[in-house]
Coordinates of N, CA and C in Angstrom, one line a residue:
M123 N -13.2 -19.2 5.3 CA -11.9 -18.7 4.8 C -12.1 -17.7 3.6
M124 N -13.0 -18.1 2.7 CA -13.1 -17.2 1.5 C -13.7 -15.8 1.9
L125 N -14.5 -15.8 2.9 CA -15.1 -14.5 3.4 C -13.9 -13.6 3.9
L126 N -13.0 -14.2 4.7 CA -11.9 -13.5 5.2 C -11.0 -12.9 4.1
E127 N -10.8 -13.7 3.1 CA -10.0 -13.3 1.9 C -10.7 -12.1 1.2
L128 N -12.0 -12.2 1.1 CA -12.8 -11.1 0.4 C -12.7 -9.8 1.2
I129 N -12.8 -9.9 2.5 CA -12.7 -8.8 3.4 C -11.3 -8.2 3.3
L130 N -10.3 -9.0 3.2 CA -8.9 -8.6 3.1 C -8.7 -7.8 1.8
V131 N -9.2 -8.4 0.7 CA -9.1 -7.7 -0.6 C -9.8 -6.4 -0.6
L132 N -11.0 -6.3 0.0 CA -11.7 -5.0 0.1 C -10.9 -4.0 0.9
L133 N -10.3 -4.5 2.0 CA -9.5 -3.5 2.8 C -8.2 -3.0 2.0
M134 N -7.7 -3.9 1.2 CA -6.5 -3.5 0.4 C -6.9 -2.5 -0.7
I135 N -8.1 -2.7 -1.3 CA -8.6 -1.8 -2.3 C -8.9 -0.4 -1.7
T136 N -9.5 -0.5 -0.5 CA -9.8 0.7 0.3 C -8.5 1.5 0.6
L137 N -7.5 0.8 1.0 CA -6.2 1.5 1.3 C -5.6 2.1 0.1
A138 N -5.6 1.4 -1.1 CA -5.1 1.9 -2.3 C -5.9 3.2 -2.8
L139 N -7.2 3.1 -2.6 CA -8.0 4.3 -3.0 C -7.7 5.5 -2.1
F140 N -7.6 5.2 -0.8 CA -7.3 6.3 0.2 C -6.0 6.9 -0.2
I141 N -4.9 6.2 -0.5 CA -3.6 6.7 -0.9 C -3.8 7.6 -2.2
H142 N -4.6 7.1 -3.1 CA -4.8 7.9 -4.4 C -5.5 9.2 -4.1
E143 N -6.6 9.2 -3.3 CA -7.4 10.4 -3.0 C -6.5 11.3 -2.1
M144 N -5.7 10.8 -1.3 CA -4.8 11.7 -0.5 C -3.8 12.4 -1.4
G145 N -3.4 11.8 -2.5 CA -2.5 12.4 -3.4 C -3.2 13.6 -4.0
H146 N -4.5 13.5 -4.4 CA -5.3 14.7 -4.9 C -5.3 15.8 -3.8
A147 N -5.6 15.4 -2.6 CA -5.8 16.3 -1.5 C -4.5 17.1 -1.2
L148 N -3.4 16.3 -1.2 CA -2.1 17.0 -0.9 C -1.7 17.9 -2.0
A149 N -2.0 17.5 -3.3 CA -1.7 18.4 -4.4 C -2.5 19.7 -4.3
L150 N -3.8 19.6 -3.9 CA -4.6 20.7 -3.8 C -4.1 21.7 -2.7
I151 N -3.9 21.2 -1.5 CA -3.5 22.1 -0.4 C -2.1 22.7 -0.6
M152 N -1.3 22.0 -1.4 CA 0.1 22.6 -1.7 C 0.0 23.6 -2.8
S153 N -1.0 23.5 -3.7 CA -1.0 24.4 -4.9 C -2.0 25.6 -4.7
V154 N -2.9 25.5 -3.7 CA -3.9 26.6 -3.5 C -3.9 26.9 -2.0
K155 N -3.3 28.1 -1.7 CA -3.3 28.6 -0.4 C -4.7 28.7 0.2
K156 N -4.8 28.3 1.5 CA -6.1 28.4 2.2 C -7.1 27.4 1.8
A157 N -6.9 26.6 0.7 CA -7.8 25.6 0.3 C -7.9 24.5 1.3
K158 N -9.0 23.8 1.3 CA -9.2 22.6 2.1 C -9.7 21.5 1.2
A159 N -9.4 20.3 1.6 CA -9.8 19.1 0.8 C -10.7 18.2 1.6
E160 N -11.6 17.5 1.0 CA -12.4 16.5 1.6 C -12.2 15.2 0.8
V161 N -11.8 14.2 1.5 CA -11.6 12.9 0.8 C -12.7 11.9 1.3
Y162 N -13.3 11.3 0.3 CA -14.4 10.3 0.5 C -13.9 9.0 -0.1
V163 N -13.8 8.0 0.7 CA -13.6 6.6 0.2 C -14.9 5.9 0.4
G164 N -15.5 5.6 -0.7 CA -16.9 5.1 -0.7 C -17.8 6.3 -1.3
S165 N -19.0 6.3 -1.0 CA -19.9 7.3 -1.5 C -19.5 8.7 -1.0
S166 N -20.0 9.8 -1.6 CA -19.6 11.1 -1.1 C -20.6 11.6 0.0
S167 N -21.1 10.6 0.7 CA -21.9 10.9 1.9 C -21.0 10.9 3.1
K168 N -21.3 11.7 4.1 CA -20.5 11.7 5.4 C -21.1 10.8 6.4
E169 N -22.2 10.2 6.1 CA -22.8 9.3 7.1 C -22.2 7.9 7.2
K170 N -22.1 7.4 8.4 CA -21.7 6.1 8.7 C -20.2 5.8 8.2
K171 N -19.4 6.8 8.4 CA -18.0 6.7 7.9 C -17.0 7.0 9.1
L172 N -15.9 6.4 9.0 CA -14.8 6.9 9.9 C -14.4 8.3 9.4
R173 N -14.4 9.2 10.4 CA -14.1 10.6 10.0 C -12.9 11.0 10.8
F174 N -11.9 11.6 10.1 CA -10.7 12.1 10.8 C -10.2 13.3 9.9
R175 N -9.3 14.0 10.6 CA -8.8 15.2 9.9 C -7.2 15.2 10.0
I176 N -6.6 15.6 8.9 CA -5.2 15.8 8.8 C -4.9 17.2 8.3
G177 N -4.6 18.1 9.2 CA -4.4 19.5 8.7 C -5.7 20.0 8.0
R178 N -5.5 20.4 6.8 CA -6.6 21.0 6.0 C -7.4 19.9 5.2
I179 N -7.1 18.7 5.5 CA -7.8 17.5 4.8 C -8.7 16.8 5.8
T180 N -10.0 16.7 5.4 CA -11.0 16.0 6.2 C -11.3 14.7 5.4
C181 N -11.2 13.6 6.1 CA -11.4 12.3 5.4 C -12.6 11.6 6.0
Y182 N -13.4 11.0 5.1 CA -14.5 10.2 5.4 C -14.3 8.8 4.7
V183 N -14.1 7.8 5.5 CA -13.7 6.5 5.0 C -14.5 5.4 5.5
N184 N -14.9 4.5 4.6 CA -15.4 3.2 4.9 C -14.9 2.2 3.8
I185 N -15.1 0.9 4.0 CA -14.7 -0.1 3.0 C -15.4 0.2 1.7
A186 N -14.7 0.3 0.6 CA -15.3 0.7 -0.6 C -14.5 0.3 -1.8
I187 N -15.1 0.5 -3.0 CA -14.3 0.2 -4.3 C -14.3 1.5 -5.1
S188 N -14.6 2.7 -4.5 CA -14.5 3.9 -5.2 C -14.2 5.0 -4.2
G189 N -13.6 6.1 -4.7 CA -13.3 7.3 -3.9 C -13.3 8.5 -4.7
V190 N -13.4 9.7 -4.0 CA -13.3 11.0 -4.6 C -12.8 12.0 -3.6
C191 N -12.2 13.0 -4.2 CA -11.6 14.1 -3.4 C -12.2 15.4 -3.9
Y192 N -12.8 16.2 -3.0 CA -13.3 17.5 -3.4 C -12.5 18.6 -2.9
S193 N -12.3 19.7 -3.6 CA -11.6 20.8 -3.1 C -12.7 21.8 -2.5
V194 N -12.2 22.4 -1.4 CA -13.1 23.4 -0.7 C -12.2 24.6 -0.7
V195 N -12.5 25.5 -1.7 CA -11.8 26.7 -1.8 C -12.6 27.9 -1.3
P196 N -12.1 28.6 -0.3 CA -12.9 29.8 0.2 C -13.4 30.7 -0.9
E197 N -14.6 31.3 -0.8 CA -15.1 32.2 -1.8 C -14.3 33.4 -2.0
E198 N -13.6 33.9 -1.0 CA -12.8 35.1 -1.2 C -11.5 34.9 -2.0
L199 N -11.2 33.7 -2.3 CA -10.0 33.4 -3.1 C -10.4 33.4 -4.6
P200 N -9.5 33.8 -5.5 CA -9.9 33.7 -6.9 C -10.1 32.2 -7.4
P201 N -10.8 32.0 -8.4 CA -11.0 30.6 -8.9 C -9.7 30.0 -9.2
T202 N -9.7 28.7 -9.1 CA -8.4 28.0 -9.4 C -8.1 28.0 -10.9
T203 N -6.8 28.1 -11.2 CA -6.4 28.2 -12.6 C -6.4 26.8 -13.2
S204 N -6.3 26.7 -14.5 CA -6.3 25.4 -15.1 C -5.0 24.6 -14.7
K205 N -3.9 25.4 -14.5 CA -2.7 24.7 -14.0 C -2.9 24.1 -12.6
Q206 N -3.6 24.8 -11.7 CA -3.9 24.3 -10.4 C -4.8 23.1 -10.5
Q207 N -5.8 23.2 -11.4 CA -6.7 22.0 -11.5 C -5.9 20.8 -12.0
A208 N -5.0 21.0 -13.0 CA -4.2 19.9 -13.5 C -3.3 19.3 -12.4
I209 N -2.7 20.1 -11.6 CA -1.9 19.6 -10.5 C -2.8 18.8 -9.5
F210 N -4.0 19.3 -9.2 CA -4.9 18.5 -8.4 C -5.2 17.2 -9.0
L211 N -5.5 17.1 -10.3 CA -5.8 15.9 -11.0 C -4.7 14.9 -11.1
V212 N -3.5 15.3 -11.3 CA -2.4 14.4 -11.4 C -1.8 13.9 -10.0
G213 N -2.2 14.6 -8.9 CA -1.8 14.3 -7.6 C -2.1 12.8 -7.2
G214 N -3.4 12.4 -7.6 CA -3.8 11.0 -7.3 C -3.0 10.0 -8.0
P215 N -2.9 10.1 -9.3 CA -2.1 9.1 -10.1 C -0.6 9.1 -9.6
I216 N -0.1 10.2 -9.3 CA 1.3 10.2 -8.9 C 1.4 9.5 -7.5
A217 N 0.5 9.7 -6.6 CA 0.5 9.0 -5.3 C 0.4 7.5 -5.6
S218 N -0.5 7.1 -6.5 CA -0.7 5.7 -6.8 C 0.6 5.0 -7.3
I219 N 1.3 5.7 -8.3 CA 2.4 5.0 -8.9 C 3.6 5.0 -7.9
L220 N 3.8 6.1 -7.2 CA 4.9 6.1 -6.2 C 4.6 5.1 -5.1
S221 N 3.4 4.9 -4.7 CA 3.0 3.9 -3.7 C 3.3 2.5 -4.3
F222 N 2.9 2.3 -5.5 CA 3.2 1.0 -6.2 C 4.7 0.7 -6.1
I223 N 5.6 1.6 -6.5 CA 7.0 1.4 -6.5 C 7.5 1.1 -5.1
A224 N 7.1 2.0 -4.1 CA 7.6 1.8 -2.7 C 7.1 0.5 -2.1
L225 N 5.8 0.2 -2.3 CA 5.3 -1.0 -1.7 C 5.9 -2.3 -2.4
Y226 N 6.1 -2.2 -3.7 CA 6.7 -3.4 -4.4 C 8.1 -3.6 -3.9
L227 N 8.9 -2.6 -3.7 CA 10.2 -2.7 -3.2 C 10.2 -3.3 -1.8
V228 N 9.4 -2.8 -1.0 CA 9.3 -3.3 0.4 C 8.9 -4.7 0.4
S229 N 7.9 -5.1 -0.5 CA 7.4 -6.5 -0.5 C 8.5 -7.5 -0.9
T230 N 9.5 -7.0 -1.6 CA 10.6 -8.0 -2.0 C 11.5 -8.3 -0.7
L231 N 11.4 -7.5 0.3 CA 12.2 -7.7 1.5 C 11.4 -8.5 2.6
I232 N 10.1 -8.7 2.4 CA 9.3 -9.3 3.4 C 8.7 -10.6 2.8
S233 N 8.8 -11.7 3.4 CA 8.3 -12.9 2.9 C 7.0 -13.3 3.6
G234 N 6.3 -14.3 3.2 CA 5.2 -14.8 3.9 C 3.9 -14.0 3.5
V235 N 2.9 -14.2 4.4 CA 1.6 -13.6 4.2 C 1.7 -12.1 4.1
I236 N 2.5 -11.5 5.0 CA 2.6 -10.0 5.1 C 3.2 -9.5 3.8
G237 N 4.2 -10.1 3.3 CA 4.8 -9.8 2.0 C 3.8 -9.9 0.8
A238 N 3.0 -10.9 0.9 CA 2.0 -11.1 -0.2 C 0.9 -10.0 -0.1
I239 N 0.5 -9.6 1.1 CA -0.5 -8.6 1.3 C 0.1 -7.2 0.7
I240 N 1.3 -7.0 1.1 CA 2.0 -5.7 0.6 C 2.1 -5.7 -0.9
T241 N 2.4 -6.9 -1.5 CA 2.5 -7.0 -2.9 C 1.1 -6.8 -3.5
G242 N 0.1 -7.3 -2.9 CA -1.3 -7.1 -3.4 C -1.7 -5.6 -3.4
I243 N -1.4 -4.9 -2.3 CA -1.7 -3.5 -2.2 C -0.9 -2.7 -3.3
A244 N 0.4 -3.1 -3.5 CA 1.2 -2.5 -4.5 C 0.5 -2.6 -5.9
F245 N 0.1 -3.8 -6.2 CA -0.5 -4.0 -7.6 C -1.9 -3.3 -7.7
I246 N -2.6 -3.2 -6.6 CA -3.9 -2.5 -6.6 C -3.6 -1.0 -6.9
C247 N -2.5 -0.5 -6.3 CA -2.1 0.9 -6.6 C -1.7 1.1 -8.0
L248 N -1.0 0.1 -8.6 CA -0.7 0.2 -10.1 C -2.0 0.2 -10.9
I249 N -2.9 -0.7 -10.6 CA -4.2 -0.7 -11.3 C -4.9 0.6 -11.2
T250 N -4.9 1.1 -10.0 CA -5.5 2.4 -9.7 C -4.9 3.5 -10.6
F251 N -3.6 3.5 -10.7 CA -2.8 4.5 -11.5 C -3.3 4.4 -12.9
I252 N -3.3 3.2 -13.5 CA -3.7 2.9 -14.9 C -5.2 3.3 -15.1
M253 N -6.1 2.8 -14.3 CA -7.5 3.1 -14.5 C -7.9 4.5 -14.3
T254 N -7.2 5.3 -13.5 CA -7.6 6.7 -13.3 C -7.0 7.6 -14.4
L255 N -6.0 7.2 -15.1 CA -5.4 8.0 -16.2 C -6.1 7.7 -17.5
M256 N -6.9 6.6 -17.6 CA -7.6 6.3 -18.8 C -8.7 7.3 -19.0
P257 N -8.9 8.0 -20.1 CA -9.9 9.0 -20.3 C -11.3 8.4 -20.5
I258 N -11.9 8.1 -19.4 CA -13.3 7.4 -19.4 C -14.2 8.0 -18.3
T259 N -15.5 7.7 -18.5 CA -16.4 8.0 -17.4 C -16.7 6.7 -16.7
Y260 N -16.6 6.6 -15.4 CA -16.7 5.4 -14.7 C -18.2 5.0 -14.7
P261 N -18.5 3.7 -14.6 CA -19.9 3.2 -14.5 C -20.5 3.7 -13.2
A262 N -21.8 3.7 -13.1 CA -22.5 4.2 -11.9 C -22.0 3.5 -10.6
F263 N -21.8 2.2 -10.7 CA -21.4 1.5 -9.5 C -20.0 1.9 -8.9
L264 N -19.3 2.6 -9.8 CA -18.0 3.2 -9.4 C -18.0 4.7 -9.2
G265 N -19.2 5.2 -9.1 CA -19.4 6.7 -8.9 C -19.9 7.4 -10.1
G266 N -19.8 6.9 -11.3 CA -20.3 7.6 -12.5 C -19.6 8.9 -12.8
L267 N -18.5 9.1 -12.3 CA -17.8 10.4 -12.5 C -16.7 10.2 -13.6
P268 N -16.2 11.3 -14.2 CA -15.1 11.3 -15.2 C -13.8 10.9 -14.5
S269 N -13.0 10.2 -15.1 CA -11.7 9.8 -14.6 C -10.8 11.0 -14.6
D270 N -9.7 10.9 -13.8 CA -8.7 12.0 -13.8 C -8.2 12.2 -15.2
G271 N -7.9 11.2 -15.9 CA -7.4 11.3 -17.3 C -8.4 12.1 -18.2
L272 N -9.7 11.8 -18.1 CA -10.7 12.5 -18.9 C -10.8 14.0 -18.5
Q273 N -10.7 14.2 -17.2 CA -10.7 15.6 -16.8 C -9.5 16.4 -17.2
L274 N -8.3 15.7 -17.2 CA -7.1 16.4 -17.7 C -7.2 16.7 -19.2
L275 N -7.7 15.7 -19.9 CA -7.9 15.9 -21.4 C -8.8 17.0 -21.6
T276 N -9.8 17.2 -20.9 CA -10.8 18.3 -21.0 C -10.1 19.6 -20.8
I277 N -9.2 19.7 -19.7 CA -8.5 20.9 -19.4 C -7.5 21.3 -20.6
F278 N -6.8 20.3 -21.1 CA -5.9 20.5 -22.2 C -6.6 21.0 -23.4
K279 N -7.7 20.4 -23.7 CA -8.5 20.8 -24.9 C -9.0 22.3 -24.7
E280 N -9.5 22.6 -23.5 CA -9.9 24.0 -23.3 C -8.8 25.0 -23.4
N281 N -7.6 24.6 -22.9 CA -6.5 25.5 -23.0 C -6.1 25.7 -24.5
R282 N -6.1 24.6 -25.2 CA -5.8 24.7 -26.7 C -6.8 25.6 -27.4
K283 N -8.0 25.5 -27.1 CA -9.1 26.3 -27.7 C -8.9 27.8 -27.4
Q284 N -8.5 28.0 -26.1 CA -8.3 29.4 -25.7 C -7.1 30.0 -26.4
R285 N -6.0 29.2 -26.5 CA -4.8 29.7 -27.2 C -5.1 30.0 -28.7
K286 N -5.9 29.2 -29.3 CA -6.2 29.4 -30.7 C -7.1 30.6 -30.9
A287 N -8.0 30.9 -29.9 CA -8.9 32.0 -30.0 C -8.1 33.3 -29.8
V288 N -7.0 33.3 -29.1 CA -6.2 34.5 -28.9 C -5.4 34.8 -30.1
L289 N -5.0 33.8 -30.9 CA -4.2 34.0 -32.1 C -5.0 34.4 -33.2

């Protein structure tokens, strides 16, 4: 029974991460014409993963506790602006918090095991929202990459530095 519960929790985490990374991907393709996105839930390897495509988004998914979204911008396009980069970065946390709200509201209407599972996914989305906005570098077992919050902070600092240099 405990193994089944562990698998269920890992599936819930995977779903919450997928929602978060899809938020990044949607923000990218909406803000940068002709850009494509690659969503990885698990390592950033393409091997041994469920692969599917949704428009300009290619997804590589397996059961995991981390995820990442990469932008694939054609070379003929100009580099993305700091505003486009910020939109890309906030897309994930926005998807996570909106999913928390929606799933939590739905869970109040459904009782039993299914309601509990939906509540669990909702709260994992909330935790994902909070953890990704904290300006930290994740430990190696979670990918070792800077959080969305840390990357946003870096963009804001760079913009402030550039504005001061112009004055």
